[in-house]
Coordinates of C-alpha atoms in Angstrom, one line a residue:
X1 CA 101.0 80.9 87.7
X2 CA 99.5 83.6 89.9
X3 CA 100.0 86.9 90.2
X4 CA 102.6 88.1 93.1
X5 CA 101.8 92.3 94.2
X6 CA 102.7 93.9 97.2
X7 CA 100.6 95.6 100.0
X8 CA 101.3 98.0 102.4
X9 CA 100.6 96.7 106.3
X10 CA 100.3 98.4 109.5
X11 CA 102.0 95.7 111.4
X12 CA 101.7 98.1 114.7
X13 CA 100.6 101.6 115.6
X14 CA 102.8 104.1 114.1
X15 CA 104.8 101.5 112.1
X16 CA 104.3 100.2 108.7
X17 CA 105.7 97.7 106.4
X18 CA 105.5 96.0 102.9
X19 CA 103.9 92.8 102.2
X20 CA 104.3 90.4 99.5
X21 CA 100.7 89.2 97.9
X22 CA 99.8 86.1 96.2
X23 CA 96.8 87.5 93.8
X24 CA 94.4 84.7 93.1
X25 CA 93.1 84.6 89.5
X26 CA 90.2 86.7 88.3
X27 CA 86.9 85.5 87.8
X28 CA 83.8 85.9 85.5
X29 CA 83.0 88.7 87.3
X30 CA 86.0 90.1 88.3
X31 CA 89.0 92.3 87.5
X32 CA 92.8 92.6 87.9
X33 CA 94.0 95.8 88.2
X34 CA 97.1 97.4 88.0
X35 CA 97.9 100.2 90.4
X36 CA 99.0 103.9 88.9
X37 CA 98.1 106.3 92.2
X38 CA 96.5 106.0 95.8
X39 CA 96.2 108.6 97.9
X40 CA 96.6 109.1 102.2
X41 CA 94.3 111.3 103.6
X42 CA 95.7 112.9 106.5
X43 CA 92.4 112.6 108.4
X44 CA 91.0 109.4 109.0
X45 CA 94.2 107.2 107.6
X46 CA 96.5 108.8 109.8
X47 CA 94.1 108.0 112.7
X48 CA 94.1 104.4 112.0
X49 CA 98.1 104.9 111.3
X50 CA 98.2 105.9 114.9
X51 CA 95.7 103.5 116.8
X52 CA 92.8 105.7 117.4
X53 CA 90.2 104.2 115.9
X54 CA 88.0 103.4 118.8
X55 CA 86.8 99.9 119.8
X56 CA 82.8 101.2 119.4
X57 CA 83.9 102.0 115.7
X58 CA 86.1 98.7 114.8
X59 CA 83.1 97.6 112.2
X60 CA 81.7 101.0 111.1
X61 CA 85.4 101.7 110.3
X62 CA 86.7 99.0 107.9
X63 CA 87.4 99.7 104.4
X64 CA 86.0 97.8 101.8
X65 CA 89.0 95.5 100.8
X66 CA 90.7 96.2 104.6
X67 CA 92.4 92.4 105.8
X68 CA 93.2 92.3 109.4
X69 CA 91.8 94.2 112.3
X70 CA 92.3 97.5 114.1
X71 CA 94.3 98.7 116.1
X72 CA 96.6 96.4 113.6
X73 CA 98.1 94.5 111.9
X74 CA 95.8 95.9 109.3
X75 CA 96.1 96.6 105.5
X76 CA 93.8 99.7 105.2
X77 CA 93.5 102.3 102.7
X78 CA 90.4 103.2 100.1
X79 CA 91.9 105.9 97.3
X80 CA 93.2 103.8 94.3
X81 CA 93.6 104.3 90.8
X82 CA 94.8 101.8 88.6
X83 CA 94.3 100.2 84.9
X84 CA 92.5 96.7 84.5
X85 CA 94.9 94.5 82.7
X86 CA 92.3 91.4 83.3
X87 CA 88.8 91.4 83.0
X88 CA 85.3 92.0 81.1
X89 CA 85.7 93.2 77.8
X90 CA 84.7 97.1 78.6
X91 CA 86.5 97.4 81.5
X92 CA 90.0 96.0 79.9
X93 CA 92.6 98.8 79.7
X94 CA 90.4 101.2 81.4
X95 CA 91.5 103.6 83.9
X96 CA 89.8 102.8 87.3
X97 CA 88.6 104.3 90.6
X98 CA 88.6 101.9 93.6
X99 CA 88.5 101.9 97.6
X100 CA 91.2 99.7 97.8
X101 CA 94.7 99.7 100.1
X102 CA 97.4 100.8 98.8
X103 CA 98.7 97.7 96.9
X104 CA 100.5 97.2 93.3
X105 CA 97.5 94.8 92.0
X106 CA 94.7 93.6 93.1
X107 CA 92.0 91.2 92.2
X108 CA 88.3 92.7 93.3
X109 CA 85.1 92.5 91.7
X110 CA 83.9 94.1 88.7
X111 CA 81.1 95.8 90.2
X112 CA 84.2 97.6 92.8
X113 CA 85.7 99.7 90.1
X114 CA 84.2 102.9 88.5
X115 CA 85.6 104.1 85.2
X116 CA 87.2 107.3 85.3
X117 CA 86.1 109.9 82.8
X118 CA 88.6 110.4 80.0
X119 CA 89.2 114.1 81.1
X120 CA 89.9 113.1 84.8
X121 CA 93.7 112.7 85.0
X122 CA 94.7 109.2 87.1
X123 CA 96.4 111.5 89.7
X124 CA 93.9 113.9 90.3
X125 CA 91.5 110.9 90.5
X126 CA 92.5 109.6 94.0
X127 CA 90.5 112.6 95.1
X128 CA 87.1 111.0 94.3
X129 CA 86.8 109.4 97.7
X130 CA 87.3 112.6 99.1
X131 CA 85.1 114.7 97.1
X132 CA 81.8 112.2 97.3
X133 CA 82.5 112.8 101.0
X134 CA 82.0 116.8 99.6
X135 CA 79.4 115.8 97.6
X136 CA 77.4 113.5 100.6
X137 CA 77.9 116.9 102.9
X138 CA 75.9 118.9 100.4
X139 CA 73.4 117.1 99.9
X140 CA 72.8 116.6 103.1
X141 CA 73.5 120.5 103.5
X142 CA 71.7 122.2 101.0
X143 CA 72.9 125.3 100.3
X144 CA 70.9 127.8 98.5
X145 CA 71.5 130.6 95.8
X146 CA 72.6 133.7 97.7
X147 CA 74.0 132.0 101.2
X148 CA 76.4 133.3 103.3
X149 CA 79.0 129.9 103.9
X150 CA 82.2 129.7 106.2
X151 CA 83.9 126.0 105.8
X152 CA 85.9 125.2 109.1
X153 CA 88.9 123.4 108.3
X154 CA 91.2 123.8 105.4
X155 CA 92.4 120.0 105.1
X156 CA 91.4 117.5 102.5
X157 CA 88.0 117.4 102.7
X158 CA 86.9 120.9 103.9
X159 CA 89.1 122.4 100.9
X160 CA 86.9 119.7 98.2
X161 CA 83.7 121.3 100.1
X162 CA 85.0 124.3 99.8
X163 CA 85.5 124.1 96.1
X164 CA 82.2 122.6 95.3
X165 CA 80.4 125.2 96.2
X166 CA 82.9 128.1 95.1
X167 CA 80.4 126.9 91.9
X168 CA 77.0 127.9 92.9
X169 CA 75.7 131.2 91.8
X170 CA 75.9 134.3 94.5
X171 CA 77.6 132.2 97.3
X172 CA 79.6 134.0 99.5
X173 CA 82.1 131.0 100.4
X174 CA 85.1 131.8 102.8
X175 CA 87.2 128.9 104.3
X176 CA 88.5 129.2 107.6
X177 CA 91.7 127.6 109.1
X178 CA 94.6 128.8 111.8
X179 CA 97.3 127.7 109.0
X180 CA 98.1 131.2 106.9
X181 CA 99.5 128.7 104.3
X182 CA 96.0 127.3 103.3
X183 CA 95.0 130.8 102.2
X184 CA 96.8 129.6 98.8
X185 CA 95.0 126.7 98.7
X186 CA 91.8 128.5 98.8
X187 CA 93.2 131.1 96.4
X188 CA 93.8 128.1 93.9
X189 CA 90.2 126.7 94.8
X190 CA 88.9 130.4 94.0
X191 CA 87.3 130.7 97.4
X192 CA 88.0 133.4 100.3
X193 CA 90.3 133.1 103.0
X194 CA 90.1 133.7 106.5
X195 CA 91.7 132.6 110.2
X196 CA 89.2 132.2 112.9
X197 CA 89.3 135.4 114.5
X198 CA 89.0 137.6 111.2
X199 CA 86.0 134.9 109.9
X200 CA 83.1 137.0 108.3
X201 CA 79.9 136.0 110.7
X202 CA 76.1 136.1 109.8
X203 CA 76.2 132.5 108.4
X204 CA 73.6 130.7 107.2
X205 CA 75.5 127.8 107.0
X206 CA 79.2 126.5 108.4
X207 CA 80.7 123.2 107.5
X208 CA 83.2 122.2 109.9
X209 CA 85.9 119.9 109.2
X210 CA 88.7 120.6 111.5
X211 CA 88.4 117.8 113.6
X212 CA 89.1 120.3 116.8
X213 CA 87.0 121.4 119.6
X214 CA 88.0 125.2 119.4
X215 CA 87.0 124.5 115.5
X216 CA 83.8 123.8 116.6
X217 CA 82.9 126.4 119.0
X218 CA 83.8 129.2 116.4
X219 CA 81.7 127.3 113.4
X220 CA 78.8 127.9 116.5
X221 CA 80.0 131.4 116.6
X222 CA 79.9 131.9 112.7
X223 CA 76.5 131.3 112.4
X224 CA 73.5 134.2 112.0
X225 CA 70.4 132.8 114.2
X226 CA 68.7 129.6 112.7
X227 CA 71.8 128.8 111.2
X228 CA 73.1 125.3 110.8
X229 CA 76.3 123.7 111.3
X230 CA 77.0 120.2 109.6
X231 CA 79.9 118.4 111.0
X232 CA 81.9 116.3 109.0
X233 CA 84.8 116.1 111.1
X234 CA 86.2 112.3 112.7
X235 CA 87.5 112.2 115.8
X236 CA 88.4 108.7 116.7
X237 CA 88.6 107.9 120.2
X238 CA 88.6 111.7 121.9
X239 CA 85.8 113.4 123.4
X240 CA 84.4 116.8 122.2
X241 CA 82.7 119.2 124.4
X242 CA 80.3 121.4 122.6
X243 CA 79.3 124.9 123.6
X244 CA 75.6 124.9 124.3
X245 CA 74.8 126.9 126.6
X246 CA 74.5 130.5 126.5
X247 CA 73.0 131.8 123.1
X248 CA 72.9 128.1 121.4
X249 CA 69.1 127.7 122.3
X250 CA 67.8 131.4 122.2
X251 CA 69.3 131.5 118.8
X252 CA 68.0 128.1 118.0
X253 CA 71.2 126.8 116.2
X254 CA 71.5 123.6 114.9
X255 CA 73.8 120.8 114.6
X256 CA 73.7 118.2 112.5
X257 CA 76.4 115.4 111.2
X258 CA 77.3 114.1 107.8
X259 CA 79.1 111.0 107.4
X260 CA 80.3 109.7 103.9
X261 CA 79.2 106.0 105.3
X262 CA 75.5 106.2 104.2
X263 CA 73.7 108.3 101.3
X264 CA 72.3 111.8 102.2
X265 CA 69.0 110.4 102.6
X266 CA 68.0 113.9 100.6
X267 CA 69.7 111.7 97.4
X268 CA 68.7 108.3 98.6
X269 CA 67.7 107.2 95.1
X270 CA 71.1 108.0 93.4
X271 CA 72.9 105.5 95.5
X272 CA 76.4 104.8 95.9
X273 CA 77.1 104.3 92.6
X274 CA 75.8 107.4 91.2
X275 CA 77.2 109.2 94.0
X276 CA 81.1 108.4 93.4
X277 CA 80.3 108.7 89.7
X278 CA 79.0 112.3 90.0
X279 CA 82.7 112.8 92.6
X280 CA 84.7 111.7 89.4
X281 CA 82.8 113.9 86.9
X282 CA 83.1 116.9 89.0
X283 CA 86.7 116.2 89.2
X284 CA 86.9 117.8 85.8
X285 CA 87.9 120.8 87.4
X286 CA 91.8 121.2 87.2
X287 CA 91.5 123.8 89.9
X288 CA 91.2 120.2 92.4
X289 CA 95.0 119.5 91.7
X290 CA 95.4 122.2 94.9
X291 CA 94.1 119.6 97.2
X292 CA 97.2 117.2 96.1
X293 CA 100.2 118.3 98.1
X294 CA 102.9 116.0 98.3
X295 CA 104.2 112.8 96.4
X296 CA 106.0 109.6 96.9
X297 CA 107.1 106.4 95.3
X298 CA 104.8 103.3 97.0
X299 CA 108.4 101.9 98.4
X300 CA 108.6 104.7 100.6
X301 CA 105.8 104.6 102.4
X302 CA 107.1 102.9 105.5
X303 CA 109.2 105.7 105.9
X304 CA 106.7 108.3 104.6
X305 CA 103.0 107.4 107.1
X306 CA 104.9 108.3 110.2
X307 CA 106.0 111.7 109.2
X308 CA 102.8 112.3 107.5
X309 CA 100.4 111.3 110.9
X310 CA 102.9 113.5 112.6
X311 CA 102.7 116.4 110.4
X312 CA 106.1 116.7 109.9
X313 CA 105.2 116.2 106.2
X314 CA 102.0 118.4 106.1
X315 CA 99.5 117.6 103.1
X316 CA 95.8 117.8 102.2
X317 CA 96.1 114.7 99.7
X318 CA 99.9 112.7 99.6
X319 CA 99.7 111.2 95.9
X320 CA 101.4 107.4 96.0
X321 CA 102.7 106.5 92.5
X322 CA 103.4 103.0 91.5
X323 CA 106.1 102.2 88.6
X324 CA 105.1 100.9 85.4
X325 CA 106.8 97.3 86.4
X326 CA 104.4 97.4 89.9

């Protein structure tokens, strides 16, 4: 008899519902897994929750495991941690990462899944996604012993840049948002706080990740001359006009974007493998739980997307925990 699961849909912008799933049965090569955690990220999950990913960006957008198209119905997601109850013999009754929607079981190649280190807790390890989008922006960043860093944007993934390099020797690292209450977030991350206007200046390096316009301009503003910005920030189907006229050229600032889709080609021989393996070792670091915010039981989360793409729930990470029966 095969497996039954359910999945959770976006049947239509803004609403969401759950799906039963008839799981076909694993082969050779492939793994059941039962689900513990996912995780939403309020940045580019909530935009597909709310219709904005633009036509242009229908392909480079789709999640591994995604079914259906955007603007919907659409079963999206890519944060999932779970424990193979079927499958080859070293991967049975291990605890798993995997870009998959959220979903009680699923059925996905063996070669999908990346063992999570024995002193990663399952919960934390919905943040590897997140965090090998940290890791891609520093690589393609390179900072040095000694800089002078502002990150611009206290959400999920400027707080996991913001804590990788709160570890590299003689880095003045300061994150920088317009919410007073992610000062305790990068208290926890044992980084320095700032809002926009107070931000300490002479950069040699700002990573932005605010996803706004004004967020933008100041990074521009943050840096000393030959600085760099790297812009990790998504945003969908608006515009973005970008200060370049007076000092931009005389100071010779640069711009330059960092996307989690393709390897810094800095690291081009670790791969994507190596990469998200390196995101789940470095999630170690119990000072990470900070960037998990909020939780709620997978049947709620028809109820739960809406107020999180508003921000009536705000979060960094909102942790999705499935019962043992899932």
């Amino acid at each position: 008899m095969k497996a039954a699961a359910r999945a959770f849909w976006l049947r239509t912008p803004g609403e969401g519902e759950l799906r039963e799933v008839t799981l076909p049965t694993p082969g050779e090569d492939e793994v059941l897994v039962r689900s513990l955690y996912s995780g939403v990220s309020r940045g580019t999950e909530t935009l597909v929750f709310r219709g904005q990913v633009p036509e242009s960006q229908h392909a480079a957008m789709r999640a591994p495991f995604q079914e259906g198209d955007f603007p919907g119905p659409v079963k999206y997601g890519y944060l999932s941690v779970g424990v193979v109850e079927e499958g080859p013999s070293a991967l049975k009754g291990r605890t798993v990462f995997c870009l998959h929607p959220h979903q009680t079981r699923y059925v996905v190649p063996a070669s999908a899944v990346t063992v999570v280190p024995d002193d990663v807790p399952p919960a934390r390890a919905v943040l590897a996604g997140t965090v090998e989008t940290a890791v891609n922006a520093l690589w393609d960043a390179a900072p040095l012993i000694g800089d002078r860093i502002a990150v611009v944007g206290g959400g999920m993934v400027g707080s996991s840049v913001a804590a990788l390099l709160a570890r590299f020797p003689g880095v003045r690292v300061q994150l920088v948002d317009s919410d007073p209450a992610r000062a305790e977030t990068a208290e926890a991350l044992g980084v320095g706080f700032a809002s926009p206007s107070d931000a300490l200046g002479d950069c040699d390096l700002v990573v932005h990740a605010s996803a706004t316009e004004q967020g933008l301009a100041r990074a521009l503003e943050l840096l000393r001359p030959e600085g760099t910005v790297v812009e990790l920030s998504w945003y969908g189907d608006r515009r973005v006009g970008l200060p370049l006229g007076e000092a931009f050229h005389s100071r010779r600032l640069t711009v330059r974007s960092s996307q989690v889709g393709t390897v810094s080609p800095a690291r081009a021989h670790r791969g994507y493998d190596g990469r998200l393996a390196l995101a789940l070792e470095l999630l170690a670091d119990p000072r990470l739980d900070a960037l998990i915010t909020g939780e709620s039981a997978f049947e709620e989360l028809p109820e739960v997307m809406p107020l999180l793409a508003s921000g009536e729930i705000p979060a960094l990470c909102h942790l999705v925990r499935y019962g043992k029966t899932a």
